[in-house]
Coordinates of C-alpha atoms in Angstrom, one line a residue:
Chain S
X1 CA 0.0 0.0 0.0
X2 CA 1.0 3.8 -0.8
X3 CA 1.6 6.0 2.2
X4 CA -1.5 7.7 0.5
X5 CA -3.9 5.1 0.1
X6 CA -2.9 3.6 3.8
X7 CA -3.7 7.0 5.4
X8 CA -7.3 7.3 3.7
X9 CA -8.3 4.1 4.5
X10 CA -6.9 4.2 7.7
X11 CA -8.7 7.5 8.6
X12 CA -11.7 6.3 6.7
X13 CA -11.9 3.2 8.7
X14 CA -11.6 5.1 12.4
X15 CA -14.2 7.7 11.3
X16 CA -16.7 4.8 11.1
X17 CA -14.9 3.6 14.4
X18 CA -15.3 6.7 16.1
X19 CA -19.0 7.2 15.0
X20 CA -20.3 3.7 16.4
X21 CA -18.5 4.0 19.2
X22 CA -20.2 7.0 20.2
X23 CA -23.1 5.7 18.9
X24 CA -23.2 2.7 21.3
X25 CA -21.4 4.2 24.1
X26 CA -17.6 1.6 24.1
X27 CA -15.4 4.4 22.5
X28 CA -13.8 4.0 19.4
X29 CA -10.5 2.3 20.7
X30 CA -12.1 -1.0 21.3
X31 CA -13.2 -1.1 17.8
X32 CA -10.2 0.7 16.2
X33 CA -7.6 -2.0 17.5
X34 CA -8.9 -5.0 15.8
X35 CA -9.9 -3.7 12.4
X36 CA -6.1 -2.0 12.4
X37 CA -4.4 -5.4 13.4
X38 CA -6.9 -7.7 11.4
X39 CA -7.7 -5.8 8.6
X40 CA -5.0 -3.8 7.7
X41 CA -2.3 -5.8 8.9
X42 CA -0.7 -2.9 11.5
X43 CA 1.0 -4.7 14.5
X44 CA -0.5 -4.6 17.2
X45 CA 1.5 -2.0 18.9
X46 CA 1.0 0.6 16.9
X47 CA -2.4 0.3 17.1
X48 CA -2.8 0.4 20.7
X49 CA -0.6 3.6 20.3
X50 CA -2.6 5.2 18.1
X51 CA -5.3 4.2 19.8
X52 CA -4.5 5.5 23.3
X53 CA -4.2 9.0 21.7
X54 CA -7.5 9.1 20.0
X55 CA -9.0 8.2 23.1
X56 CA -7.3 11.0 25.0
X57 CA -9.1 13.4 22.3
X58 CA -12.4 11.7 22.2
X59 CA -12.6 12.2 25.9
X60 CA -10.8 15.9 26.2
X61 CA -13.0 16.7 23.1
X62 CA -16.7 15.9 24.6
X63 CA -15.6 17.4 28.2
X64 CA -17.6 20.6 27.8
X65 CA -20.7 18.5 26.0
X66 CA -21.0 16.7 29.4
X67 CA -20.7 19.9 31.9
X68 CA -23.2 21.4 30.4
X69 CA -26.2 17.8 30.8
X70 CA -24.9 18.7 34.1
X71 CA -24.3 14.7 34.7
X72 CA -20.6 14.4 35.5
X73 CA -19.2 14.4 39.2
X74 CA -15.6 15.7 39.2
X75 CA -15.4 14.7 42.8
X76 CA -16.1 11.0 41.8
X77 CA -14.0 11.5 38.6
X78 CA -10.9 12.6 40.6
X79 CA -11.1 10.3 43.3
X80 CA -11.4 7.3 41.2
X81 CA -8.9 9.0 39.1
X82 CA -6.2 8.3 41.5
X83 CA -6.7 4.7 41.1
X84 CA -7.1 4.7 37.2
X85 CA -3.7 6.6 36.7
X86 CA -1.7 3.9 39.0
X87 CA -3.5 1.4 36.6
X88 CA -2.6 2.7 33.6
X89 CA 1.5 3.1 34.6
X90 CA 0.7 -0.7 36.1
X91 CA -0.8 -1.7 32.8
X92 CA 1.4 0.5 30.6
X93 CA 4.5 -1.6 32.0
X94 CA 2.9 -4.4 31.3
X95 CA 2.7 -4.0 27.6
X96 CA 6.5 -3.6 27.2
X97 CA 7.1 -7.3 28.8
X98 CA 4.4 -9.3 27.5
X99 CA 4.0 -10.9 24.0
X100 CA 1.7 -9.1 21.1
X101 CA -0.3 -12.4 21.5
X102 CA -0.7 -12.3 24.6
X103 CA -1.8 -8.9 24.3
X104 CA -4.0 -9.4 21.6
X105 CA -5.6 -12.4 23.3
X106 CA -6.7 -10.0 26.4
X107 CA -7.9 -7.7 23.9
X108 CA -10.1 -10.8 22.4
X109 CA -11.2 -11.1 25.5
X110 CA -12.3 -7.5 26.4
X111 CA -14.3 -8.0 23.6
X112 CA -15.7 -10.6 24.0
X113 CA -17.3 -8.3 27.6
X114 CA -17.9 -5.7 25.3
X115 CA -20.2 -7.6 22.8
X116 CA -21.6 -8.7 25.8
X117 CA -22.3 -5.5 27.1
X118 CA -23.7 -4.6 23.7
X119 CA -26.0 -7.2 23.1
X120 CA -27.7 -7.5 27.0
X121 CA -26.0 -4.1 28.8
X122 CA -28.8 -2.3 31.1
X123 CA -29.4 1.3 30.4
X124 CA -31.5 2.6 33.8
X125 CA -31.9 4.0 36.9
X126 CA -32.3 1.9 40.0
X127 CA -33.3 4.1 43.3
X128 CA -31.8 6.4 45.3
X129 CA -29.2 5.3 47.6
X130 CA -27.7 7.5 50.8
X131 CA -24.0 7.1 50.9
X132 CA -22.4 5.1 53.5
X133 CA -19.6 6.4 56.0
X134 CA -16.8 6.7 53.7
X135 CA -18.8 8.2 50.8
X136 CA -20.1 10.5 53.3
X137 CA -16.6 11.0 54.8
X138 CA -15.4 11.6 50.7
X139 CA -18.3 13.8 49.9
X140 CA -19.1 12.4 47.0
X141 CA -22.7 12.9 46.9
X142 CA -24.2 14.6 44.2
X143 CA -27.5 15.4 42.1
X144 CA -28.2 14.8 38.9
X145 CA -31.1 16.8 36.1
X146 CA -34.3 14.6 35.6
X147 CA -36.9 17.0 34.1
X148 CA -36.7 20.3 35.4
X149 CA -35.7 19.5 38.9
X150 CA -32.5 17.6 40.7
X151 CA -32.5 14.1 42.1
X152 CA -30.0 13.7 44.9
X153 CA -27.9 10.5 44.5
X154 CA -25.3 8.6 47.4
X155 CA -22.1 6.9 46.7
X156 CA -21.4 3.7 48.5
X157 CA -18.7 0.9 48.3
X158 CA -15.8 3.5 47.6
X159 CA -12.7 0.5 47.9
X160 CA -14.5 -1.7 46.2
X161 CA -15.3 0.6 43.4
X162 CA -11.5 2.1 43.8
X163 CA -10.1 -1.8 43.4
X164 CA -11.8 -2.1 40.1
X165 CA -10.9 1.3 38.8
X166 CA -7.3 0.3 39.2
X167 CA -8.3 -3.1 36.9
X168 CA -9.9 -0.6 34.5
X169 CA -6.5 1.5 34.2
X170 CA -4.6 -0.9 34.4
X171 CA -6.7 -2.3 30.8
X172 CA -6.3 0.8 29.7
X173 CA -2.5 1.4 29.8
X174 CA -2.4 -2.6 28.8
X175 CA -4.6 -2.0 25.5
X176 CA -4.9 1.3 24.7
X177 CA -8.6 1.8 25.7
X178 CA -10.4 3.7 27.5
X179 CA -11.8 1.1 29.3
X180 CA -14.9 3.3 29.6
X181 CA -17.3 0.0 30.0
X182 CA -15.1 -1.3 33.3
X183 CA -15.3 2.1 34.8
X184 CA -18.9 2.0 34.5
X185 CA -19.7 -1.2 35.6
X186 CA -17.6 -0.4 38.7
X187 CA -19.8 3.4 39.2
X188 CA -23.1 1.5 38.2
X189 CA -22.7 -1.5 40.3
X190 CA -20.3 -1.7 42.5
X191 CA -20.4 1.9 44.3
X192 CA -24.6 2.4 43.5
X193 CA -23.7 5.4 41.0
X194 CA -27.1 6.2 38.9
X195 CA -26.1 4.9 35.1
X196 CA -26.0 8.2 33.5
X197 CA -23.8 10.1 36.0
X198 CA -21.5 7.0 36.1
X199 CA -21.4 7.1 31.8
X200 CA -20.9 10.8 32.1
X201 CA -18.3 10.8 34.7
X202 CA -16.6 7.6 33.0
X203 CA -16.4 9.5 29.9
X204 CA -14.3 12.2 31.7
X205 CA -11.7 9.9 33.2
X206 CA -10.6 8.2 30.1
X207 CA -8.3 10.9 29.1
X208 CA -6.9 11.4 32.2
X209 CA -6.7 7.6 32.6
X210 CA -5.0 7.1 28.9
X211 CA -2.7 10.4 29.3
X212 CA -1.1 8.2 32.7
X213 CA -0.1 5.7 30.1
X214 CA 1.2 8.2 27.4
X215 CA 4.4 8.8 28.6
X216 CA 5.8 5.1 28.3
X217 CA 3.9 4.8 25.1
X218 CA 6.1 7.6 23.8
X219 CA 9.5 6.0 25.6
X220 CA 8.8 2.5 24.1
X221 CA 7.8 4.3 20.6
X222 CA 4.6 2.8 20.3
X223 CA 3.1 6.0 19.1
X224 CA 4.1 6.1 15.2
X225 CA 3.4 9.6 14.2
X226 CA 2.1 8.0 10.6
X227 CA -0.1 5.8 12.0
X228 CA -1.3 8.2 15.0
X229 CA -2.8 11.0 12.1
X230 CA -5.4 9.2 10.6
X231 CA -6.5 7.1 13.2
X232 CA -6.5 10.0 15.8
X233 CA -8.0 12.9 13.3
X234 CA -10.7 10.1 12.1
X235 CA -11.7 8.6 15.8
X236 CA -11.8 12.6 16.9
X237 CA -14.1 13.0 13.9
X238 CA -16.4 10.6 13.9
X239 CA -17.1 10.6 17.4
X240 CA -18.1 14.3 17.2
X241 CA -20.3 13.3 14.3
X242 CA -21.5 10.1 16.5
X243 CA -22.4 12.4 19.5
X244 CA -24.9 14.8 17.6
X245 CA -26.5 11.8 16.1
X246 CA -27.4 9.7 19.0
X247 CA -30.7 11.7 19.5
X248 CA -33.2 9.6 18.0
X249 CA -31.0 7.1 16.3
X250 CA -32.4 3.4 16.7
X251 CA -29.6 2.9 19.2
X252 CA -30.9 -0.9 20.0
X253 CA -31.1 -2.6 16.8
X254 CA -27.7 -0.7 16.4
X255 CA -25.9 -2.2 19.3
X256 CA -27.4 -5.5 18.2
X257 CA -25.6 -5.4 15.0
X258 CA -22.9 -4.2 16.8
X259 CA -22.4 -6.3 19.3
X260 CA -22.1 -9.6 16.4
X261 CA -19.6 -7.6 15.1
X262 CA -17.7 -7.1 18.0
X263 CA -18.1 -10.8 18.6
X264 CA -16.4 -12.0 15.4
X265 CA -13.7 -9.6 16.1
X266 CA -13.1 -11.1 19.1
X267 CA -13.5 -14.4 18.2
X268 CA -11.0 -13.8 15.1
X269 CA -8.4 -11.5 17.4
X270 CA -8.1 -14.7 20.3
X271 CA -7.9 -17.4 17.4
X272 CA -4.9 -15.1 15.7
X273 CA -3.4 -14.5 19.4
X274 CA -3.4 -18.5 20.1
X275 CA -1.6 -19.3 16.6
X276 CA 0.4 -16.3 16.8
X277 CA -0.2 -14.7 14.0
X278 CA -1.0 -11.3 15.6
Chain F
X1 CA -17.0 29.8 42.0
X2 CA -18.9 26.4 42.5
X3 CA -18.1 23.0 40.6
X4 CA -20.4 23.3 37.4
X5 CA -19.3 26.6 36.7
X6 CA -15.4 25.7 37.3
X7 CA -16.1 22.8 34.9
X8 CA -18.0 24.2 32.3
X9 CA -14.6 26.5 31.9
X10 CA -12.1 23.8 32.3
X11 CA -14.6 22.1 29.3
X12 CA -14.2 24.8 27.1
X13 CA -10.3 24.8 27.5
X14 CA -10.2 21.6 26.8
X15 CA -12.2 21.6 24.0
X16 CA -10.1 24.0 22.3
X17 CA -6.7 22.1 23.2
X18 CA -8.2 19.2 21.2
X19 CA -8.8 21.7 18.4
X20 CA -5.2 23.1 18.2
X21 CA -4.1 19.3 19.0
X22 CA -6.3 18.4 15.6
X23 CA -4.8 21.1 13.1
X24 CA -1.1 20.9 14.4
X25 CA -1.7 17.2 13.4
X26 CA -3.4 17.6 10.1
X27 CA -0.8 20.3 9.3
X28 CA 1.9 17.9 10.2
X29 CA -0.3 14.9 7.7
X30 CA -0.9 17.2 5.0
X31 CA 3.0 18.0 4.9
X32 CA 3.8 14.2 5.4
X33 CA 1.9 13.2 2.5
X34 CA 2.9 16.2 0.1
X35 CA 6.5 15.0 0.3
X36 CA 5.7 11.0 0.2
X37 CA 2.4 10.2 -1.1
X38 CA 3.8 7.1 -3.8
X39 CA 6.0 5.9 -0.6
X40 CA 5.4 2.2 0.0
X41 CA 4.6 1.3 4.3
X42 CA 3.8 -1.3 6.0
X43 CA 3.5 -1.3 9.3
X44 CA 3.4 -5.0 9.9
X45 CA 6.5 -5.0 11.8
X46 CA 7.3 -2.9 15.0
X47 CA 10.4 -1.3 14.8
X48 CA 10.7 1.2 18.0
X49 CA 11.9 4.9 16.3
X50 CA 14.7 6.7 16.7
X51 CA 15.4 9.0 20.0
X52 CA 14.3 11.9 17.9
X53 CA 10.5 10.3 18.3
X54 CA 10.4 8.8 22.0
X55 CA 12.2 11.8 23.7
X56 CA 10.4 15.6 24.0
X57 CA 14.2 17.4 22.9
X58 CA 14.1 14.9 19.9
X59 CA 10.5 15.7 19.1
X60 CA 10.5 19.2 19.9
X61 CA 14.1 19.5 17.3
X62 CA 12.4 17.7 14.7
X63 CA 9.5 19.8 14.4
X64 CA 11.4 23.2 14.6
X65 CA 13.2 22.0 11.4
X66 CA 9.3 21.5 10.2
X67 CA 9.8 17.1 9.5
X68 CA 6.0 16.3 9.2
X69 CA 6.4 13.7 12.1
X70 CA 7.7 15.9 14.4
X71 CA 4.7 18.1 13.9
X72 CA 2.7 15.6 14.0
X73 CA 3.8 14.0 16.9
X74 CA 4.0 17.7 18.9
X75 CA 0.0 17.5 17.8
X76 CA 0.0 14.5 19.5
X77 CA 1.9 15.6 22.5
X78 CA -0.4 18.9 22.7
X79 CA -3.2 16.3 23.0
X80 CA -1.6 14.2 25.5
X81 CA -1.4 17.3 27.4
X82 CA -4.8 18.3 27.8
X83 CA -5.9 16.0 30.1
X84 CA -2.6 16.9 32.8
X85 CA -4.2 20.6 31.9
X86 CA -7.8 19.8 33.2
X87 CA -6.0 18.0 36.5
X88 CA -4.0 21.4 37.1
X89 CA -7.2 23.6 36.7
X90 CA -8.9 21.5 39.0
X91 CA -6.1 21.8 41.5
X92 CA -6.2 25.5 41.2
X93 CA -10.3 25.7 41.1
X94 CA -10.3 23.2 44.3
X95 CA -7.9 25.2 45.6
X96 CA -9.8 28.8 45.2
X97 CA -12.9 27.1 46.5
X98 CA -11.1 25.7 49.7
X99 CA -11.5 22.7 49.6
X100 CA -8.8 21.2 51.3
X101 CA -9.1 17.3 50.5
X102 CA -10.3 17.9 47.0
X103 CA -7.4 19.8 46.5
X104 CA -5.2 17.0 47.4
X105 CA -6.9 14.4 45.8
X106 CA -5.9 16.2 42.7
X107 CA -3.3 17.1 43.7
X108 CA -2.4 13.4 44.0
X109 CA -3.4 12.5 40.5
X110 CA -1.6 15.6 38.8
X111 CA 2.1 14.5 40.3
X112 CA 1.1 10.7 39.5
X113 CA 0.5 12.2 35.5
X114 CA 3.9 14.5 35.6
X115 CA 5.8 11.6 37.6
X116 CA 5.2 9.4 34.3
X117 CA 5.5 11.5 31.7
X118 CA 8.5 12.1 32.3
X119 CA 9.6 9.0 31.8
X120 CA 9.8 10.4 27.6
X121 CA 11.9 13.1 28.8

């Protein structure tokens, strides 16, 4: 392939990454990974470069979008925050001793949850909670817009929620995702989070999560400046596009289709891991 | 000064280092492929780059002498920086609103970020 044709395609095919990803809520670096590495051949290091920085622009790119729904709790954010960032440097190290297939095998298998997520994930509400003693003593109660008026919500389970944030980072710095669905299973069930604060507030820790990784990325020389263009300018792209569409889209039968998808993606990325070929 | 509103700002900052992040990259693309559009890659093999991509003096030297990675990878690096940006600005808006642990707690997460990037330095 020309240096032409590999950047069109390549920016072509993380546009259309980017846009379901915001579409169905998993980011675009889940999807962007495998189609780079089965697709188009890219090793798999590169990709989860590349990868790591779109997601740092996804997320830094939506911030203000989320402040204003008036969803996201940068109390909650930060806290949890401390954990991701460990994660990610945890993670992050990781990547530079283990084998590509090994790597792409985990990957395979974060997909497999994501499909999963896709195909049978809840989107609701359960009721309000009041925080227990350390997410009193944290303050990490907030409210949240339903209607016209504010519904109080409590935070409880903090370490519990803090141990699986540090799983979630370290996934992050291992694969260069933003590991958005772990945080928010860890918000949504672990610590009692409503769903929509804990998407919200997920969204916003990616990029600080994925910029804890960055600087080994750099060191090792994962991030390939000629990979990195397209695949950052076309996740950053069709996520914005993804974003304003979601209104009325038919988001279900979407992340049905999606979630097969994902499914044979991960299904092809263990098989290539096992005989490895990635 | 109360959370929402110090968010919304640190939002719109952000929003417009992604922006600057986003041109200084497609300037950096545009270049790239105006010099070697008809060059054969493949990327099927990782080869780790010279210093003059991993290190922030290499980077920073390459894209004064305007090679399209170096821009593109200062692009990159503007990006990577926007999240360490938001941590700061909550430090300072934690900080302004007295709020002693929050201002820790990010605190905490900001030296964390600096601690490893400068591992590329």
């Amino acid at each position: 392939m020309s240096a032409l044709e590999f950047t069109l395609v390549v920016w072509v095919v993380s546009a259309l990454a980017g846009f379901l990803g915001a579409l169905t809520g998993l980011g675009g670096g889940v999807v962007v990974v495998p189609v780079l590495t089965l697709l188009l051949g890219v090793n798999i290091k590169y990709a989860i470069g590349a990868s790591l920085v779109s997601v740092i622009a996804t997320s830094s790119g939506a911030a203000a979008a989320f402040v204003r729904e008036g969803f996201s709790n940068i109390r909650i954010g930060m806290f949890l925050e401390i954990a991701t960032t460990l994660g990610a440097i945890f993670g992050a190290y990781l990547t530079g001793r283990i084998s590509t297939h090994a790597i792409a095998i985990i990957f395979g298998l974060v997909l497999v949850q994501a499909a999963y997520q896709s195909l049978f994930g809840k989107t609701g509400d359960g009721k309000r909670i009041a925080s227990d003693a350390l997410g009193e003593r944290l303050r990490l109660a907030g409210n949240y817009p339903v209607g016209d008026k504010r519904k109080e919500y409590g935070v409880r389970n903090v370490p519990a929620g803090f141990g699986m944030m540090f799983g979630a980072g370290a996934l992050s710095g291992l694969l260069g995702i933003g590991s958005g669905a772990v945080k928010v299973i860890a918000m949504d069930r672990a610590m009692k989070i409503p769903f929509k604060v804990s998407t919200t507030t997920s969204n916003f820790m990616i990029g600080v999560t994925a910029a804890a990784s960055a600087g080994m990325y750099i060191e090792h020389g994962y991030i390939n400046p000629r990979v990195a263009m397209p695949v950052m300018l076309g996740v950053l792209g069709g996520a914005m596009l993804g974003s304003k569409a979601l209104v009325n889209a038919r988001v279900r039968t979407l992340k049905i289709v999606f979630g097969i998808v994902i499914l044979a993606m991960a299904v092809e990325m263990i098989v290539n891991g096992v005989l490895g070929k990635v | 000064m109360n959370d929402q509103r110090l968010e919304t700002i640190i939002g719109q900052l952000l929003r417009a280092g992604v922006t600057l992040a986003a041109a200084v990259v497609f300037a950096g693309g545009v270049l790239y492929l105006v010099r070697g559009h008809a060059q054969k890659v493949d990327y099927h093999v990782f080869v780790a780059s010279g210093k003059y991509m991993r290190t922030y003096p290499g980077i920073i030297r390459s894209a004064a002498q305007l090679s399209s990675d170096g821009l593109i990878q200062i692009g990159l690096l503007l990006l990577i920086a926007t999240p360490v940006a938001r941590v700061a600005m909550a430090v300072a808006g934690f900080a302004l609103e007295r709020d002693r642990l929050y201002t820790v707690v990010s605190l905490v997460v900001l030296v964390i970020l600096v601690a490893s990037l400068m591992r590329a330095r």
